Coordinates of C-alpha atoms in Angstrom, one line a residue:
M1 CA 70.6 187.0 44.9
S2 CA 70.9 189.6 42.2
Q3 CA 74.7 189.4 42.3
T4 CA 74.6 185.6 41.9
F5 CA 72.3 185.9 39.0
D6 CA 74.5 188.4 37.3
T7 CA 77.5 186.3 37.9
E8 CA 75.9 183.3 36.2
N9 CA 74.8 185.5 33.3
E10 CA 78.4 186.7 32.9
T11 CA 79.6 183.1 32.9
K12 CA 77.1 182.1 30.3
T13 CA 78.0 185.1 28.2
K14 CA 81.7 184.2 28.4
D15 CA 80.9 180.6 27.5
S16 CA 78.8 181.7 24.6
K17 CA 81.7 184.0 23.4
E18 CA 84.1 181.1 23.6
T19 CA 81.9 178.7 21.8
P20 CA 82.7 180.0 18.2
G21 CA 86.4 179.5 18.9
C22 CA 85.8 175.9 20.0
E23 CA 83.7 175.3 16.8
N24 CA 86.6 176.6 14.7
K25 CA 89.0 174.4 16.6
E26 CA 86.8 171.4 16.0
S27 CA 86.5 172.2 12.3
Y28 CA 90.3 172.6 12.0
C29 CA 90.7 169.3 13.8
K30 CA 88.3 167.6 11.3
L31 CA 90.1 169.1 8.4
E32 CA 93.4 167.9 9.7
T33 CA 92.0 164.4 10.1
V34 CA 90.7 164.3 6.6
T35 CA 94.0 165.7 5.2
R36 CA 95.9 163.0 7.2
E37 CA 93.6 160.3 5.8
R38 CA 94.0 161.6 2.2
S39 CA 97.8 161.7 2.7
Q40 CA 97.7 158.0 3.2
Y41 CA 96.8 157.7 -0.6
S42 CA 99.0 160.5 -1.9
P43 CA 102.2 158.4 -2.6
G44 CA 100.4 156.4 -5.3
L45 CA 98.8 159.5 -6.8
S46 CA 102.1 161.3 -6.7
I47 CA 103.9 158.5 -8.6
L48 CA 101.2 158.3 -11.2
K49 CA 101.4 162.1 -11.7
K50 CA 105.2 161.9 -12.0
A51 CA 104.9 159.1 -14.5
I52 CA 102.4 161.0 -16.7
L53 CA 104.5 164.1 -16.5
L54 CA 107.6 162.1 -17.5
Q55 CA 105.8 160.6 -20.5
C56 CA 104.7 164.1 -21.6
I57 CA 108.2 165.4 -21.3
V58 CA 109.6 162.5 -23.3
Y59 CA 106.8 162.8 -25.9
I60 CA 107.5 166.5 -26.4
S61 CA 111.2 166.4 -26.1
L62 CA 111.8 163.9 -29.0
P63 CA 110.8 166.3 -31.7
V64 CA 112.8 169.1 -30.0
I65 CA 115.9 166.9 -29.9
L66 CA 115.5 166.0 -33.6
C67 CA 115.1 169.6 -34.4
L68 CA 118.2 170.5 -32.5
F69 CA 120.2 167.5 -33.7
P70 CA 118.8 166.5 -37.1
W71 CA 121.8 164.2 -37.8
I72 CA 120.2 161.7 -35.3
L73 CA 117.4 160.9 -37.7
G74 CA 119.9 160.5 -40.5
H75 CA 121.7 157.8 -38.5
V76 CA 118.4 156.1 -37.8
V77 CA 117.3 156.1 -41.5
F78 CA 120.6 154.8 -42.8
S79 CA 121.4 152.6 -39.8
H80 CA 124.8 151.9 -41.3
W81 CA 126.3 151.5 -37.8
L82 CA 124.4 148.2 -37.4
R83 CA 127.0 146.1 -39.1
I84 CA 125.2 142.9 -39.2
P85 CA 125.8 140.0 -39.7
Y86 CA 128.6 140.1 -37.3
L87 CA 131.7 137.9 -37.5
V88 CA 131.5 137.6 -41.3
D89 CA 134.5 138.1 -43.5
L90 CA 133.2 140.2 -46.4
A91 CA 136.4 139.6 -48.3
S92 CA 135.6 135.8 -48.4
P93 CA 132.1 135.4 -50.0
A94 CA 132.9 131.7 -50.5
E95 CA 132.2 131.3 -46.7
L96 CA 128.5 132.2 -47.6
S97 CA 128.5 129.6 -50.4
L98 CA 129.1 132.2 -53.0
N99 CA 132.0 130.2 -54.5
H100 CA 131.9 131.9 -57.9
T101 CA 132.1 135.4 -56.5
L102 CA 134.9 137.9 -56.5
N103 CA 135.3 140.5 -53.7
F104 CA 136.9 143.7 -54.9
Y105 CA 137.0 147.4 -54.1
L106 CA 136.3 150.6 -56.1
S107 CA 137.3 154.1 -55.3
P108 CA 134.7 156.6 -56.6
E109 CA 136.5 159.5 -55.1
E110 CA 139.5 160.2 -52.9
G111 CA 139.2 158.7 -49.5
I112 CA 136.3 156.5 -50.3
S113 CA 136.6 152.7 -50.8
L114 CA 133.6 150.6 -51.8
G115 CA 133.3 146.9 -51.2
V116 CA 131.7 145.0 -54.1
W117 CA 130.9 141.4 -54.9
H118 CA 130.8 140.2 -58.5
T119 CA 128.9 136.9 -58.8
V120 CA 129.0 135.3 -62.2
P121 CA 126.2 133.1 -63.7
D122 CA 126.1 129.6 -62.3
S123 CA 127.0 128.2 -65.7
Q124 CA 130.5 129.7 -65.3
W125 CA 131.1 128.2 -61.8
E126 CA 133.9 125.8 -62.9
K127 CA 135.8 128.5 -64.8
A128 CA 135.5 130.8 -61.8
Q129 CA 137.5 128.6 -59.5
G130 CA 140.8 130.2 -58.9
A131 CA 140.1 133.0 -61.4
G132 CA 141.4 136.5 -60.8
P133 CA 139.9 140.0 -61.2
E134 CA 140.9 140.2 -64.9
W135 CA 138.9 137.1 -65.7
Y136 CA 135.8 138.3 -63.8
S137 CA 136.0 141.7 -65.5
E138 CA 136.1 140.1 -69.0
T139 CA 133.0 138.0 -68.3
L140 CA 130.9 141.1 -68.0
G141 CA 131.1 141.3 -71.8
D142 CA 129.8 137.8 -72.4
G143 CA 126.3 139.0 -73.3
S144 CA 124.6 137.9 -70.1
P145 CA 122.5 140.6 -68.4
V146 CA 124.1 142.4 -65.5
I147 CA 122.1 143.3 -62.3
I148 CA 123.5 145.9 -60.0
Y149 CA 121.9 145.2 -56.6
L150 CA 121.4 148.2 -54.3
H151 CA 120.4 147.0 -50.8
G152 CA 118.3 148.6 -48.1
N153 CA 119.5 150.1 -44.8
V154 CA 121.0 148.2 -42.0
G155 CA 123.9 145.7 -42.4
S156 CA 126.0 144.8 -45.3
R157 CA 125.8 142.8 -48.6
A158 CA 126.2 139.6 -46.5
I159 CA 122.7 139.7 -44.9
N160 CA 121.0 136.4 -45.6
H161 CA 118.1 137.6 -47.7
R162 CA 120.5 139.6 -49.9
V163 CA 122.8 136.6 -50.4
E164 CA 119.9 134.3 -51.2
L165 CA 118.6 136.7 -53.9
V166 CA 122.1 136.8 -55.4
K167 CA 122.1 133.0 -55.6
I168 CA 118.7 133.0 -57.3
L169 CA 119.7 135.6 -59.9
S170 CA 123.1 133.8 -60.6
A171 CA 121.3 130.5 -61.1
A172 CA 119.0 132.3 -63.6
G173 CA 122.0 133.3 -65.7
Y174 CA 122.8 136.8 -64.6
H175 CA 125.9 138.6 -63.4
V176 CA 125.2 140.2 -60.1
L177 CA 127.2 143.0 -58.5
S178 CA 126.3 143.6 -54.9
L179 CA 127.5 147.0 -53.6
D180 CA 128.0 148.2 -50.0
Y181 CA 127.5 152.0 -50.1
R182 CA 129.9 154.3 -48.3
G183 CA 129.7 153.7 -44.6
Y184 CA 128.2 150.2 -45.0
G185 CA 129.9 146.9 -44.5
D186 CA 133.6 147.3 -45.3
S187 CA 133.2 150.5 -47.3
S188 CA 134.6 153.7 -45.9
G189 CA 133.0 157.1 -45.4
E190 CA 129.7 158.3 -44.2
P191 CA 126.4 157.8 -46.0
S192 CA 124.3 160.5 -47.5
E193 CA 121.8 160.6 -50.4
V194 CA 124.3 162.3 -52.7
G195 CA 127.0 159.9 -51.7
L196 CA 124.9 156.7 -52.1
T197 CA 123.7 157.9 -55.5
S198 CA 127.3 158.7 -56.5
D199 CA 128.4 155.2 -55.5
A200 CA 125.7 153.5 -57.5
L201 CA 126.4 155.7 -60.5
Y202 CA 130.1 155.0 -60.4
L203 CA 129.6 151.2 -60.3
Y204 CA 127.1 151.5 -63.2
Q205 CA 129.7 153.4 -65.3
W206 CA 132.4 150.9 -64.3
V207 CA 130.2 148.0 -65.5
K208 CA 129.1 149.8 -68.6
T209 CA 132.6 150.2 -69.9
R210 CA 133.1 146.4 -69.6
S211 CA 129.7 145.0 -70.6
R212 CA 129.8 146.2 -74.1
T213 CA 126.3 145.7 -75.5
G214 CA 124.9 143.6 -72.5
Q215 CA 121.9 144.8 -70.6
I216 CA 122.5 146.5 -67.2
C217 CA 119.6 146.6 -64.8
L218 CA 119.5 148.5 -61.5
W219 CA 117.7 146.5 -58.7
G220 CA 116.9 148.6 -55.6
H221 CA 115.4 147.2 -52.4
S222 CA 113.8 149.4 -49.8
L223 CA 116.2 152.3 -49.2
G224 CA 118.0 151.2 -52.3
T225 CA 115.0 152.0 -54.5
G226 CA 115.6 155.7 -53.9
V227 CA 119.3 155.1 -54.8
A228 CA 118.3 153.2 -57.9
T229 CA 115.9 155.9 -59.3
N230 CA 118.3 158.7 -58.4
A231 CA 121.0 156.9 -60.4
A232 CA 118.7 156.0 -63.3
V233 CA 117.7 159.7 -63.7
K234 CA 121.4 160.7 -63.6
I235 CA 122.3 158.1 -66.2
Q236 CA 119.5 159.3 -68.4
E237 CA 120.4 162.9 -68.1
Q238 CA 124.1 162.3 -68.8
A239 CA 123.4 160.1 -71.8
M240 CA 120.9 162.6 -73.3
E241 CA 123.4 165.4 -72.9
L242 CA 126.1 163.3 -74.5
A243 CA 123.7 162.5 -77.4
R244 CA 122.9 166.2 -77.9
E245 CA 126.6 167.1 -78.0
R246 CA 127.3 164.4 -80.6
A247 CA 124.3 165.3 -82.7
R248 CA 124.4 169.1 -82.4
D249 CA 126.4 169.6 -85.6
L250 CA 124.8 166.7 -87.5
R251 CA 121.1 167.0 -87.4
A252 CA 118.1 168.2 -85.3
V253 CA 117.5 165.9 -82.4
T254 CA 114.0 165.1 -81.1
Q255 CA 113.0 163.9 -77.7
A256 CA 112.0 160.5 -79.2
D257 CA 115.6 160.1 -80.5
L258 CA 117.0 160.5 -77.0
E259 CA 114.8 158.5 -74.8
P260 CA 114.7 154.7 -74.7
S261 CA 118.0 153.9 -76.2
Y262 CA 119.9 156.2 -73.9
A263 CA 118.2 155.2 -70.6
A264 CA 119.3 152.4 -68.3
D265 CA 118.1 149.0 -69.6
G266 CA 115.8 148.5 -66.7
V267 CA 115.0 149.3 -63.1
I268 CA 113.6 146.8 -60.6
L269 CA 112.1 148.4 -57.4
E270 CA 111.5 145.9 -54.6
A271 CA 109.4 147.3 -51.7
P272 CA 109.7 150.9 -52.9
Y273 CA 108.5 154.0 -50.9
T274 CA 107.2 157.3 -52.5
N275 CA 109.8 159.5 -50.9
M276 CA 111.8 159.4 -47.7
E277 CA 109.7 162.0 -45.8
E278 CA 106.5 160.1 -46.4
E279 CA 108.2 156.8 -45.5
V280 CA 109.5 158.2 -42.1
A281 CA 106.0 159.8 -41.5
S282 CA 104.4 156.4 -41.9
H283 CA 106.6 154.8 -39.3
P284 CA 104.6 153.7 -36.2
L285 CA 106.7 156.0 -34.0
S286 CA 106.0 159.0 -36.2
M287 CA 102.3 158.2 -36.3
M288 CA 102.2 158.8 -32.5
Y289 CA 103.1 162.5 -33.2
Q290 CA 100.7 163.2 -36.0
C291 CA 98.3 164.9 -33.6
L292 CA 101.1 167.1 -32.2
P293 CA 100.8 170.6 -33.7
G294 CA 103.8 171.5 -35.9
F295 CA 105.2 168.0 -36.1
Q296 CA 104.9 167.8 -39.9
S297 CA 106.9 171.0 -40.1
V298 CA 109.6 169.7 -37.8
L299 CA 109.9 166.5 -39.7
H300 CA 110.2 168.4 -43.0
H301 CA 112.9 170.6 -41.5
V302 CA 114.8 167.6 -40.2
M303 CA 114.7 165.7 -43.5
R304 CA 115.8 168.8 -45.4
S305 CA 118.6 169.4 -42.9
N306 CA 119.9 165.9 -43.6
N307 CA 119.5 166.5 -47.4
M308 CA 117.4 163.3 -47.5
V309 CA 114.7 163.3 -50.2
F310 CA 115.0 160.1 -52.2
A311 CA 112.0 161.2 -54.3
N312 CA 111.0 158.0 -56.1
D313 CA 107.7 159.7 -56.9
E314 CA 109.3 162.6 -58.7
N315 CA 112.0 160.4 -60.4
L316 CA 109.5 158.1 -62.0
K317 CA 107.8 161.0 -63.7
T318 CA 110.9 161.5 -65.9
L319 CA 112.4 158.0 -66.2
T320 CA 112.0 156.5 -69.7
T321 CA 113.4 153.0 -68.9
R322 CA 111.5 149.8 -68.2
I323 CA 110.4 149.5 -64.6
L324 CA 109.3 146.5 -62.6
F325 CA 107.7 146.9 -59.1
L326 CA 107.8 144.1 -56.6
H327 CA 105.8 144.6 -53.4
A328 CA 104.2 142.4 -50.7
E329 CA 100.8 143.4 -49.3
D330 CA 102.0 142.5 -45.8
D331 CA 105.1 144.6 -45.9
N332 CA 105.5 145.9 -42.4
V333 CA 108.3 148.5 -43.2
V334 CA 107.2 150.2 -46.4
P335 CA 103.4 150.3 -46.8
F336 CA 102.0 148.4 -49.8
Y337 CA 100.0 151.5 -50.9
M338 CA 103.3 153.3 -51.6
G339 CA 104.2 150.7 -54.2
Q340 CA 100.8 151.0 -55.8
K341 CA 101.0 154.8 -55.9
L342 CA 104.4 154.6 -57.6
Y343 CA 103.1 152.1 -60.1
Q344 CA 100.3 154.5 -61.0
I345 CA 102.7 157.4 -61.3
A346 CA 105.0 155.5 -63.6
L347 CA 102.1 154.2 -65.6
Q348 CA 100.7 157.7 -66.2
A349 CA 104.2 158.9 -67.2
G350 CA 104.4 156.0 -69.6
R351 CA 101.1 156.7 -71.1
Q352 CA 102.2 160.3 -71.9
R353 CA 105.1 158.8 -73.9
Y354 CA 102.9 156.0 -75.4
A355 CA 105.1 153.5 -73.5
E356 CA 102.9 152.3 -70.7
D357 CA 103.8 148.7 -71.7
Q358 CA 107.3 149.4 -70.1
V359 CA 105.8 149.6 -66.6
H360 CA 105.0 146.3 -64.7
M361 CA 104.1 145.4 -61.2
V362 CA 103.9 142.1 -59.3
S363 CA 101.9 142.2 -56.0
Y364 CA 102.3 139.4 -53.4
S365 CA 99.4 138.4 -51.2
G366 CA 99.9 138.9 -47.5
S367 CA 99.0 135.2 -47.0
L368 CA 102.4 134.3 -48.5
G369 CA 104.3 136.0 -45.6
Y370 CA 106.9 137.6 -47.8
S371 CA 106.7 140.9 -45.8
H372 CA 109.6 143.3 -46.5
N373 CA 112.6 141.1 -47.0
Y374 CA 111.4 137.7 -48.3
I375 CA 110.2 138.2 -51.9
Y376 CA 113.2 136.2 -53.0
L377 CA 111.2 133.2 -51.7
D378 CA 108.8 133.5 -54.7
P379 CA 109.5 130.3 -56.7
N380 CA 108.7 132.2 -59.9
L381 CA 110.9 135.2 -59.2
A382 CA 113.5 134.2 -61.7
S383 CA 110.9 133.8 -64.5
V384 CA 109.3 137.2 -63.5
V385 CA 112.7 138.9 -63.9
G386 CA 113.5 137.0 -67.1
R387 CA 110.2 138.1 -68.8
F388 CA 110.9 141.7 -67.6
L389 CA 114.4 141.8 -69.1
Q390 CA 113.2 140.2 -72.3
S391 CA 110.3 142.7 -72.6
K392 CA 112.4 145.4 -74.3
N393 CA 110.7 144.8 -77.6
N394 CA 107.7 142.8 -76.4
N395 CA 104.7 143.8 -74.4
I396 CA 103.9 141.7 -71.2
A397 CA 101.1 141.9 -68.7
Q398 CA 101.4 145.1 -66.7
Q399 CA 100.2 144.0 -63.3
I400 CA 100.4 140.5 -61.8
V401 CA 98.9 139.5 -58.4
R402 CA 100.3 136.5 -56.7

């Protein structure tokens, strides 16, 4: 009896010793079951994690790529490689109903050829038929104002809104010279701020030698506003230096002697930006990176590496010529506030010279839908420009809201 009892106790003791092992085994089995159940949902979670990781990599890599290859941003800003409209013969402006327009080429420096259109006033349409370069060149001295049109980025001088503006200005009695900067349209070379400014300055000087006493106005649109103010500052500096040289041995020269008469006759800025860095920073894509630490420094580095400043805000502080701003409130490329800011800068600079009457702005309500490229649709645009060009000796209203 005692042996049997002891045997049973030993068996129970053994069972009790094995029990913890069984419990561990059961726990392991439960854990394996839960893990297996969770694994059924892991493919979806894994894809989501990978997608988020990919977005983070792309988000962070873009500034890094721009920092390593700053020329990419330069190509985006200039967008000269988008040669729209396609299938257009720039050598035949008559195909675009510019049948009193001469296509010709200028060479501002060795290896660079610039495509230019010269559209005469509508009143000379009949005489222009069959006329050659010599006749067109001589017409620049007929006393009619000359407008040098400096377009924005993307495409050539043949884009529709540019052609339509030329037609309106021609109908209003102006000569219009439309320039494709180096790298644009059928012009050779690669664009840069220095290069574009040099092209505009060369065309201005070419016109100046032929226009005699006629007015010459620089009209810049979007990217071209920076080109226009750059060129206007250069024109002013060169003219003032020439005046100093001529007067050095004759009499003392004051700043007042050198200013208005030696500046360009006028500058029209359509959809202008403050400077290129601020314009790029205001782009929706750039706005996504404003919260990324160091992005502003990266952007500044990239812009300087490309030598792209286009500082309209700084140029307007020194310009002494008449200035007209045209900007639509619904501009979706260059924010309207930039045009307002530039107007205030120019106005303040004018006040310091007692010449604030030379600064004018026309604002277009967003309800008109003119946006960035369609201010030419304003039925009163020709009269606005006419009053501006006639305001050399007359004061006109400074700011007009349409």
